[in-house]
GROMACS .gro file of C-alpha atoms in nm:
model
  375
    1MET     CA    1  -0.358 -19.632  -6.450
    2SER     CA    2  -0.570 -19.390  -6.717
    3THR     CA    3  -0.893 -19.171  -6.613
    4LYS     CA    4  -1.267 -19.215  -6.825
    5LEU     CA    5  -1.382 -18.920  -6.934
    6PRO     CA    6  -1.755 -18.861  -6.848
    7PHE     CA    7  -2.006 -18.913  -7.160
    8GLY     CA    8  -1.806 -19.149  -7.338
    9LEU     CA    9  -1.563 -18.892  -7.445
   10LYS     CA   10  -1.181 -19.009  -7.595
   11ALA     CA   11  -0.923 -18.831  -7.493
   12PRO     CA   12  -0.771 -18.574  -7.822
   13SER     CA   13  -0.514 -18.714  -7.983
   14LYS     CA   14  -0.181 -18.483  -8.032
   15GLY     CA   15  -0.230 -18.343  -8.318
   16THR     CA   16  -0.572 -18.256  -8.235
   17VAL     CA   17  -0.385 -17.970  -7.928
   18ILE     CA   18  -0.127 -17.877  -8.191
   19PHE     CA   19  -0.429 -17.768  -8.395
   20ALA     CA   20  -0.694 -17.633  -8.163
   21SER     CA   21  -0.371 -17.482  -7.942
   22ILE     CA   22  -0.233 -17.271  -8.295
   23ALA     CA   23  -0.543 -17.201  -8.369
   24SER     CA   24  -0.628 -16.984  -8.024
   25GLY     CA   25  -0.333 -16.818  -8.004
   26ILE     CA   26  -0.403 -16.640  -8.421
   27ALA     CA   27  -0.697 -16.580  -8.313
   28GLY     CA   28  -0.672 -16.456  -8.009
   29THR     CA   29  -0.429 -16.187  -8.121
   30ILE     CA   30  -0.597 -16.082  -8.383
   31TYR     CA   31  -0.935 -15.992  -8.147
   32ALA     CA   32  -0.742 -15.877  -7.928
   33SER     CA   33  -0.569 -15.603  -8.190
   34LYS     CA   34  -0.854 -15.521  -8.323
   35TYR     CA   35  -0.941 -15.487  -7.941
   36HIS     CA   36  -0.666 -15.217  -7.905
   37VAL     CA   37  -0.688 -15.065  -8.282
   38ASN     CA   38  -1.020 -14.991  -8.153
   39GLU     CA   39  -0.999 -14.808  -7.870
   40ALA     CA   40  -0.702 -14.616  -7.975
   41ARG     CA   41  -0.890 -14.450  -8.295
   42LYS     CA   42  -1.203 -14.405  -8.048
   43ALA     CA   43  -0.903 -14.245  -7.834
   44HIS     CA   44  -0.809 -13.980  -8.086
   45CYS     CA   45  -1.173 -13.970  -8.204
   46ASP     CA   46  -1.355 -13.860  -7.847
   47LYS     CA   47  -1.075 -13.553  -7.863
   48VAL     CA   48  -1.228 -13.432  -8.214
   49SER     CA   49  -1.568 -13.505  -8.150
   50PHE     CA   50  -1.685 -13.187  -7.952
   51LEU     CA   51  -1.648 -13.072  -8.300
   52ALA     CA   52  -1.879 -13.220  -8.472
   53ASN     CA   53  -2.142 -13.175  -8.210
   54ARG     CA   54  -2.123 -12.762  -8.133
   55PRO     CA   55  -2.389 -12.596  -8.311
   56CYS     CA   56  -2.294 -12.445  -8.633
   57GLY     CA   57  -2.364 -12.058  -8.698
   58VAL     CA   58  -2.558 -11.928  -9.000
   59HIS     CA   59  -2.301 -11.865  -9.234
   60GLU     CA   60  -1.996 -12.089  -9.103
   61MET     CA   61  -1.875 -12.333  -9.307
   62PRO     CA   62  -1.709 -12.701  -9.233
   63ARG     CA   63  -1.366 -12.651  -9.229
   64LYS     CA   64  -1.167 -12.802  -9.553
   65VAL     CA   65  -0.811 -12.946  -9.576
   66ALA     CA   66  -0.591 -13.077  -9.896
   67VAL     CA   67  -0.468 -13.403  -9.814
   68PHE     CA   68  -0.125 -13.522 -10.044
   69LEU     CA   69  -0.065 -13.892 -10.136
   70MET     CA   70   0.257 -14.023 -10.336
   71ALA     CA   71   0.347 -14.417 -10.360
   72PRO     CA   72   0.550 -14.525 -10.151
   73PRO     CA   73   0.898 -14.599 -10.355
   74GLY     CA   74   0.929 -14.936 -10.456
   75ASP     CA   75   0.536 -14.976 -10.416
   76SER     CA   76   0.165 -14.886 -10.522
   77MET     CA   77  -0.022 -14.608 -10.462
   78GLU     CA   78  -0.270 -14.833 -10.311
   79LYS     CA   79  -0.040 -14.864  -9.946
   80SER     CA   80  -0.132 -14.466  -9.984
   81ARG     CA   81  -0.427 -14.466  -9.981
   82VAL     CA   82  -0.495 -14.726  -9.722
   83TRP     CA   83  -0.243 -14.546  -9.462
   84PHE     CA   84  -0.519 -14.260  -9.535
   85HIS     CA   85  -0.869 -14.451  -9.467
   86GLU     CA   86  -0.704 -14.665  -9.173
   87TYR     CA   87  -0.500 -14.376  -8.975
   88VAL     CA   88  -0.641 -14.040  -9.076
   89LYS     CA   89  -0.973 -14.037  -9.272
   90PRO     CA   90  -1.178 -14.179  -8.937
   91ILE     CA   91  -1.036 -13.887  -8.739
   92LEU     CA   92  -1.091 -13.586  -8.981
   93VAL     CA   93  -1.446 -13.752  -9.008
   94ALA     CA   94  -1.484 -13.773  -8.626
   95GLY     CA   95  -1.390 -13.409  -8.607
   96ALA     CA   96  -1.636 -13.277  -8.908
   97VAL     CA   97  -1.332 -13.135  -9.085
   98ASP     CA   98  -1.374 -13.225  -9.475
   99TYR     CA   99  -1.128 -13.340  -9.698
  100GLU     CA  100  -1.020 -13.308 -10.083
  101LEU     CA  101  -0.800 -13.635 -10.155
  102LYS     CA  102  -0.518 -13.483 -10.443
  103GLU     CA  103  -0.276 -13.771 -10.550
  104GLY     CA  104   0.100 -13.709 -10.745
  105ARG     CA  105   0.080 -13.986 -10.961
  106ALA     CA  106   0.447 -13.843 -11.147
  107ASP     CA  107   0.725 -13.570 -10.973
  108GLY     CA  108   0.590 -13.194 -10.961
  109GLN     CA  109   0.255 -13.289 -10.961
  110ILE     CA  110   0.211 -13.237 -10.615
  111ALA     CA  111   0.404 -12.919 -10.650
  112ALA     CA  112   0.266 -12.746 -10.912
  113THR     CA  113  -0.102 -12.792 -10.771
  114VAL     CA  114  -0.003 -12.613 -10.419
  115ARG     CA  115   0.159 -12.348 -10.642
  116GLU     CA  116  -0.105 -12.233 -10.818
  117GLU     CA  117  -0.290 -12.242 -10.467
  118VAL     CA  118  -0.029 -11.994 -10.402
  119MET     CA  119  -0.063 -11.831 -10.688
  120LYS     CA  120  -0.432 -11.760 -10.673
  121ARG     CA  121  -0.415 -11.645 -10.292
  122ARG     CA  122  -0.177 -11.398 -10.448
  123ARG     CA  123  -0.381 -11.299 -10.719
  124GLU     CA  124  -0.713 -11.204 -10.475
  125ALA     CA  125  -0.519 -11.011 -10.250
  126GLU     CA  126  -0.363 -10.816 -10.519
  127ALA     CA  127  -0.700 -10.746 -10.658
  128GLN     CA  128  -0.824 -10.668 -10.296
  129GLN     CA  129  -0.572 -10.379 -10.248
  130ASP     CA  130  -0.636 -10.265 -10.624
  131ILE     CA  131  -0.991 -10.234 -10.473
  132VAL     CA  132  -0.916 -10.052 -10.183
  133GLY     CA  133  -0.680  -9.842 -10.286
  134ALA     CA  134  -0.906  -9.721 -10.596
  135PRO     CA  135  -1.039  -9.341 -10.582
  136LEU     CA  136  -1.373  -9.303 -10.431
  137GLU     CA  137  -1.531  -9.217 -10.762
  138ASP     CA  138  -1.398  -9.530 -10.937
  139LYS     CA  139  -1.496  -9.764 -10.658
  140PRO     CA  140  -1.843  -9.965 -10.707
  141ALA     CA  141  -2.100  -9.769 -10.541
  142ASN     CA  142  -2.296 -10.077 -10.357
  143PRO     CA  143  -2.497  -9.995 -10.085
  144PHE     CA  144  -2.540 -10.379  -9.963
  145ALA     CA  145  -2.147 -10.371  -9.908
  146PRO     CA  146  -2.134 -10.381  -9.623
  147MET     CA  147  -2.375 -10.626  -9.522
  148MET     CA  148  -2.258 -10.855  -9.780
  149LYS     CA  149  -1.874 -10.858  -9.693
  150ASP     CA  150  -1.957 -11.117  -9.457
  151ILE     CA  151  -2.096 -11.339  -9.702
  152GLN     CA  152  -1.906 -11.317  -9.998
  153ASP     CA  153  -1.584 -11.373  -9.736
  154LYS     CA  154  -1.726 -11.754  -9.677
  155VAL     CA  155  -1.828 -11.822  -9.990
  156LYS     CA  156  -1.437 -11.703 -10.112
  157ALA     CA  157  -1.357 -11.955  -9.781
  158GLN     CA  158  -1.534 -12.262  -9.986
  159ASP     CA  159  -1.235 -12.255 -10.281
  160HIS     CA  160  -0.913 -12.220  -9.998
  161PHE     CA  161  -0.797 -12.567  -9.840
  162ASP     CA  162  -0.769 -12.427  -9.430
  163GLY     CA  163  -0.474 -12.662  -9.427
  164ILE     CA  164  -0.280 -12.899  -9.622
  165LEU     CA  165  -0.175 -13.288  -9.520
  166ALA     CA  166   0.107 -13.441  -9.706
  167ILE     CA  167   0.128 -13.788  -9.596
  168GLY     CA  168   0.545 -13.965  -9.637
  169ARG     CA  169   0.865 -13.780  -9.681
  170ARG     CA  170   0.808 -13.727 -10.103
  171ALA     CA  171   0.434 -13.540 -10.081
  172TRP     CA  172   0.586 -13.374  -9.745
  173ARG     CA  173   0.880 -13.260 -10.004
  174GLU     CA  174   0.601 -13.140 -10.288
  175VAL     CA  175   0.454 -12.986 -10.086
  176LEU     CA  176   0.700 -12.716  -9.959
  177ASP     CA  177   0.841 -12.651 -10.253
  178GLY     CA  178   0.469 -12.530 -10.467
  179VAL     CA  179   0.502 -12.324 -10.112
  180ASP     CA  180   0.797 -12.174 -10.216
  181GLN     CA  181   0.790 -12.154 -10.592
  182GLY     CA  182   0.407 -12.011 -10.561
  183CYS     CA  183   0.590 -11.702 -10.350
  184HIS     CA  184   0.843 -11.650 -10.606
  185ALA     CA  185   0.633 -11.708 -10.915
  186ASP     CA  186   0.606 -11.411 -11.168
  187LEU     CA  187   0.169 -11.361 -11.151
  188SER     CA  188   0.241 -11.234 -11.460
  189VAL     CA  189   0.296 -11.496 -11.645
  190VAL     CA  190   0.012 -11.848 -11.654
  191GLU     CA  191   0.190 -12.155 -11.641
  192GLU     CA  192   0.053 -12.485 -11.736
  193VAL     CA  193  -0.004 -12.750 -11.459
  194PRO     CA  194   0.131 -13.041 -11.541
  195ALA     CA  195  -0.133 -13.376 -11.493
  196ALA     CA  196  -0.258 -13.373 -11.136
  197THR     CA  197  -0.363 -13.560 -10.872
  198PRO     CA  198  -0.726 -13.555 -10.940
  199ALA     CA  199  -0.966 -13.634 -10.655
  200THR     CA  200  -1.348 -13.623 -10.580
  201PRO     CA  201  -1.484 -13.478 -10.311
  202ASN     CA  202  -1.785 -13.545 -10.114
  203VAL     CA  203  -1.923 -13.214  -9.839
  204ALA     CA  204  -2.191 -13.405  -9.713
  205GLU     CA  205  -2.020 -13.690  -9.601
  206GLY     CA  206  -1.717 -13.518  -9.494
  207THR     CA  207  -1.534 -13.809  -9.799
  208ALA     CA  208  -1.347 -13.766 -10.052
  209SER     CA  209  -1.296 -14.063 -10.377
  210VAL     CA  210  -1.056 -14.108 -10.603
  211ALA     CA  211  -1.118 -14.082 -10.989
  212ASN     CA  212  -1.063 -14.395 -11.111
  213GLU     CA  213  -0.820 -14.466 -11.369
  214ASN     CA  214  -1.036 -14.651 -11.622
  215GLU     CA  215  -1.249 -14.365 -11.648
  216PRO     CA  216  -1.215 -14.231 -12.025
  217SER     CA  217  -0.954 -13.958 -12.030
  218ALA     CA  218  -0.994 -13.536 -12.175
  219THR     CA  219  -0.958 -13.659 -12.471
  220GLU     CA  220  -1.205 -13.935 -12.525
  221GLN     CA  221  -1.472 -13.730 -12.311
  222GLN     CA  222  -1.441 -13.475 -12.601
  223ASN     CA  223  -1.508 -13.690 -12.853
  224THR     CA  224  -1.834 -13.788 -12.731
  225ASP     CA  225  -2.198 -13.608 -12.680
  226VAL     CA  226  -2.129 -13.423 -12.345
  227PRO     CA  227  -1.843 -13.239 -12.321
  228ALA     CA  228  -1.641 -13.197 -12.026
  229THR     CA  229  -1.641 -12.969 -11.772
  230THR     CA  230  -1.470 -13.092 -11.466
  231ASP     CA  231  -1.124 -12.987 -11.299
  232GLU     CA  232  -1.053 -13.363 -11.328
  233THR     CA  233  -1.108 -13.385 -11.680
  234ILE     CA  234  -0.915 -13.106 -11.769
  235LEU     CA  235  -0.557 -13.343 -11.524
  236GLN     CA  236  -0.607 -13.608 -11.744
  237ASP     CA  237  -0.327 -13.628 -11.930
  238ALA     CA  238  -0.407 -13.651 -12.362
  239PRO     CA  239  -0.191 -13.857 -12.594
  240THR     CA  240  -0.061 -13.651 -12.866
  241GLU     CA  241   0.015 -13.735 -13.209
  242THR     CA  242   0.388 -13.611 -13.367
  243THR     CA  243   0.276 -13.454 -13.719
  244ALA     CA  244   0.572 -13.358 -13.986
  245SER     CA  245   0.517 -12.984 -13.890
  246GLU     CA  246   0.563 -13.069 -13.575
  247SER     CA  247   0.881 -13.211 -13.636
  248GLU     CA  248   1.032 -12.888 -13.792
  249ASN     CA  249   0.871 -12.696 -13.585
  250LYS     CA  250   1.086 -12.895 -13.309
  251THR     CA  251   1.402 -12.875 -13.498
  252GLN     CA  252   1.346 -12.489 -13.538
  253GLU     CA  253   1.265 -12.469 -13.164
  254ASP     CA  254   1.646 -12.658 -13.085
  255LEU     CA  255   1.807 -12.393 -13.291
  256VAL     CA  256   1.655 -12.119 -13.087
  257GLU     CA  257   1.906 -11.975 -12.838
  258PRO     CA  258   1.810 -12.102 -12.471
  259VAL     CA  259   1.645 -11.839 -12.218
  260GLU     CA  260   1.870 -11.717 -11.970
  261GLU     CA  261   1.822 -11.812 -11.676
  262GLU     CA  262   1.688 -11.523 -11.401
  263SER     CA  263   1.963 -11.474 -11.126
  264PRO     CA  264   1.883 -11.512 -10.728
  265GLU     CA  265   1.805 -11.149 -10.736
  266GLU     CA  266   1.563 -11.075 -10.984
  267ARG     CA  267   1.359 -11.423 -10.800
  268ALA     CA  268   1.429 -11.240 -10.463
  269ALA     CA  269   1.226 -10.980 -10.570
  270ARG     CA  270   0.938 -11.142 -10.666
  271PHE     CA  271   0.875 -11.274 -10.335
  272SER     CA  272   0.567 -11.195 -10.248
  273PRO     CA  273   0.405 -11.403  -9.942
  274PRO     CA  274  -0.017 -11.404  -9.948
  275SER     CA  275  -0.134 -11.269  -9.677
  276THR     CA  276  -0.342 -11.600  -9.602
  277LEU     CA  277  -0.091 -11.945  -9.639
  278SER     CA  278  -0.217 -12.265  -9.514
  279PRO     CA  279  -0.068 -12.437  -9.252
  280VAL     CA  280   0.123 -12.753  -9.374
  281MET     CA  281   0.161 -13.089  -9.158
  282TYR     CA  282   0.372 -13.399  -9.203
  283ILE     CA  283   0.186 -13.711  -9.179
  284PRO     CA  284   0.464 -14.022  -9.130
  285HIS     CA  285   0.457 -14.299  -9.373
  286SER     CA  286   0.627 -14.640  -9.291
  287ASN     CA  287   0.551 -14.838  -9.574
  288ILE     CA  288   0.764 -15.243  -9.451
  289ILE     CA  289   0.826 -15.429  -9.736
  290GLY     CA  290   1.157 -15.656  -9.829
  291TRP     CA  291   1.156 -16.085  -9.710
  292THR     CA  292   1.406 -15.928  -9.451
  293ASN     CA  293   1.152 -15.736  -9.248
  294ILE     CA  294   0.875 -16.054  -9.303
  295PRO     CA  295   0.928 -16.062  -8.930
  296TYR     CA  296   0.884 -15.684  -8.840
  297ARG     CA  297   0.576 -15.632  -9.054
  298LEU     CA  298   0.401 -15.946  -8.883
  299TYR     CA  299   0.434 -15.833  -8.538
  300MET     CA  300   0.337 -15.469  -8.654
  301TRP     CA  301   0.058 -15.614  -8.836
  302ALA     CA  302  -0.072 -15.775  -8.411
  303MET     CA  303  -0.013 -15.461  -8.318
  304ASP     CA  304  -0.130 -15.257  -8.555
  305TYR     CA  305  -0.294 -15.014  -8.292
  306LYS     CA  306   0.063 -14.890  -8.189
  307ARG     CA  307   0.046 -14.709  -8.603
  308VAL     CA  308  -0.310 -14.584  -8.451
  309ASP     CA  309  -0.265 -14.410  -8.176
  310ALA     CA  310   0.139 -14.238  -8.332
  311VAL     CA  311  -0.044 -14.146  -8.621
  312GLY     CA  312  -0.341 -14.079  -8.496
  313LYS     CA  313  -0.202 -13.769  -8.324
  314TYR     CA  314  -0.068 -13.600  -8.618
  315ALA     CA  315  -0.476 -13.651  -8.733
  316VAL     CA  316  -0.571 -13.456  -8.394
  317ALA     CA  317  -0.399 -13.167  -8.392
  318ALA     CA  318  -0.451 -13.124  -8.768
  319VAL     CA  319  -0.888 -13.122  -8.678
  320LEU     CA  320  -0.793 -12.901  -8.354
  321ASN     CA  321  -0.636 -12.607  -8.538
  322GLN     CA  322  -0.363 -12.553  -8.277
  323THR     CA  323  -0.107 -12.392  -8.510
  324ARG     CA  324   0.254 -12.271  -8.407
  325PRO     CA  325   0.547 -12.114  -8.651
  326LEU     CA  326   0.667 -12.371  -8.859
  327GLU     CA  327   1.028 -12.478  -8.734
  328GLU     CA  328   1.387 -12.591  -8.885
  329ARG     CA  329   1.342 -12.896  -8.694
  330ASP     CA  330   0.963 -12.967  -8.882
  331ILE     CA  331   1.146 -12.929  -9.212
  332ASP     CA  332   1.377 -13.249  -9.276
  333VAL     CA  333   1.134 -13.535  -9.155
  334GLY     CA  334   1.069 -13.879  -9.293
  335GLU     CA  335   1.403 -14.041  -9.225
  336GLN     CA  336   1.290 -14.330  -9.099
  337GLU     CA  337   1.071 -14.370  -9.399
  338LYS     CA  338   1.421 -14.460  -9.659
  339LYS     CA  339   1.456 -14.756  -9.523
  340TYR     CA  340   1.188 -14.910  -9.656
  341TRP     CA  341   1.256 -14.776 -10.032
  342LEU     CA  342   1.333 -15.095 -10.145
  343GLY     CA  343   1.335 -15.189 -10.527
  344ASP     CA  344   1.503 -15.128 -10.802
  345ASP     CA  345   1.233 -14.913 -10.881
  346ALA     CA  346   1.341 -14.711 -10.555
  347GLU     CA  347   1.674 -14.680 -10.581
  348ALA     CA  348   1.667 -14.420 -10.794
  349ILE     CA  349   1.413 -14.152 -10.566
  350LEU     CA  350   1.666 -14.335 -10.287
  351ALA     CA  351   2.006 -14.215 -10.436
  352SER     CA  352   1.825 -13.878 -10.543
  353ASP     CA  353   1.666 -13.775 -10.200
  354GLN     CA  354   1.835 -13.492 -10.043
  355PRO     CA  355   1.727 -13.317  -9.711
  356ILE     CA  356   1.472 -13.119  -9.738
  357THR     CA  357   1.519 -12.732  -9.732
  358VAL     CA  358   1.294 -12.374  -9.729
  359GLU     CA  359   1.412 -12.054  -9.795
  360ASP     CA  360   1.393 -11.870  -9.414
  361ARG     CA  361   1.145 -11.632  -9.556
  362VAL     CA  362   0.890 -11.930  -9.665
  363GLN     CA  363   0.969 -12.074  -9.381
  364SER     CA  364   0.864 -11.732  -9.152
  365VAL     CA  365   0.503 -11.752  -9.303
  366LEU     CA  366   0.455 -12.049  -9.257
  367LYS     CA  367   0.307 -12.245  -8.966
  368THR     CA  368   0.214 -12.595  -8.908
  369TYR     CA  369  -0.035 -12.770  -8.678
  370THR     CA  370   0.074 -12.904  -8.310
  371SER     CA  371  -0.072 -13.068  -7.969
  372ASP     CA  372   0.004 -13.165  -7.672
  373ASP     CA  373   0.106 -13.502  -7.759
  374LEU     CA  374   0.358 -13.418  -8.054
  375PRO     CA  375   0.701 -13.420  -7.974
   0.00000   0.00000   0.00000
């Protein structure tokens, strides 16, 4: 005998019960995931928020780090951007650390950018050494120089990065290659930097916006009435037309004997690291793709707080600015990313991926960030 429900209500049908159960389960999973994500992110932000709340000195400048991104093999750059904005950026902002976001659209772009930064510091160190070592009669007589030295150092520090963060194994390899090349480069030779990743820093808000791909290139800006004055336009690719005379020049260049490559002894003799090198740090990036990984991808979507906690530890270490010498175990990292390098475009990258190595002398002058939560 069935019991009647009060107020004339009827018992829900079987289909309604099933639908309500599924909808409630999905809604509960989403709510729980967002709750734990916010709690994990808040826990990391609380570890660094005291840096943003402390008063700054009169001439004290905020720290600025460079963040390098490369598209994961088999996918787009958007995945790397989302990874940075979800797991790294909130902690940098909470710790009042400015950043400049740079993207490597092709192999060698990030390495060239880092190489130029290292060479710039080497040139400044040599110029400073020349001034200090000059005879007294040749030194500029400036009675205010001792008073302005502190301010000049602070202004010069604005042009340098106080740290380099590489998101993903590909970007990490390029950063280490750039440091190695910069320490061995010949400062008398001016090299052309390939089209690197432009970025627009926002120091006031501690954010950076990536340049729009639809913006006009350098050639188009030169054709307008307003000249291009920013560094971003210089880094853009400009289309060129091959004329008959250029073809003849290329044919003549092919007949010229190639320049002999320098010997390892000559390269080693030019090794001259700058007095200060920015600490470097690898931040893991696992881009889960593939049909067979859909169940695991759904699981990690529901358990996103695990990634917030794992990746956030690296960002916290960078903000706290606690460093240690770069060790051998810190170099060839990111092997766990390679199992998600799927697709036709990723096959060539996966086949050419070799263990990451760094010369011992370069490793001895490099530092990385550390904290109690990191291994």
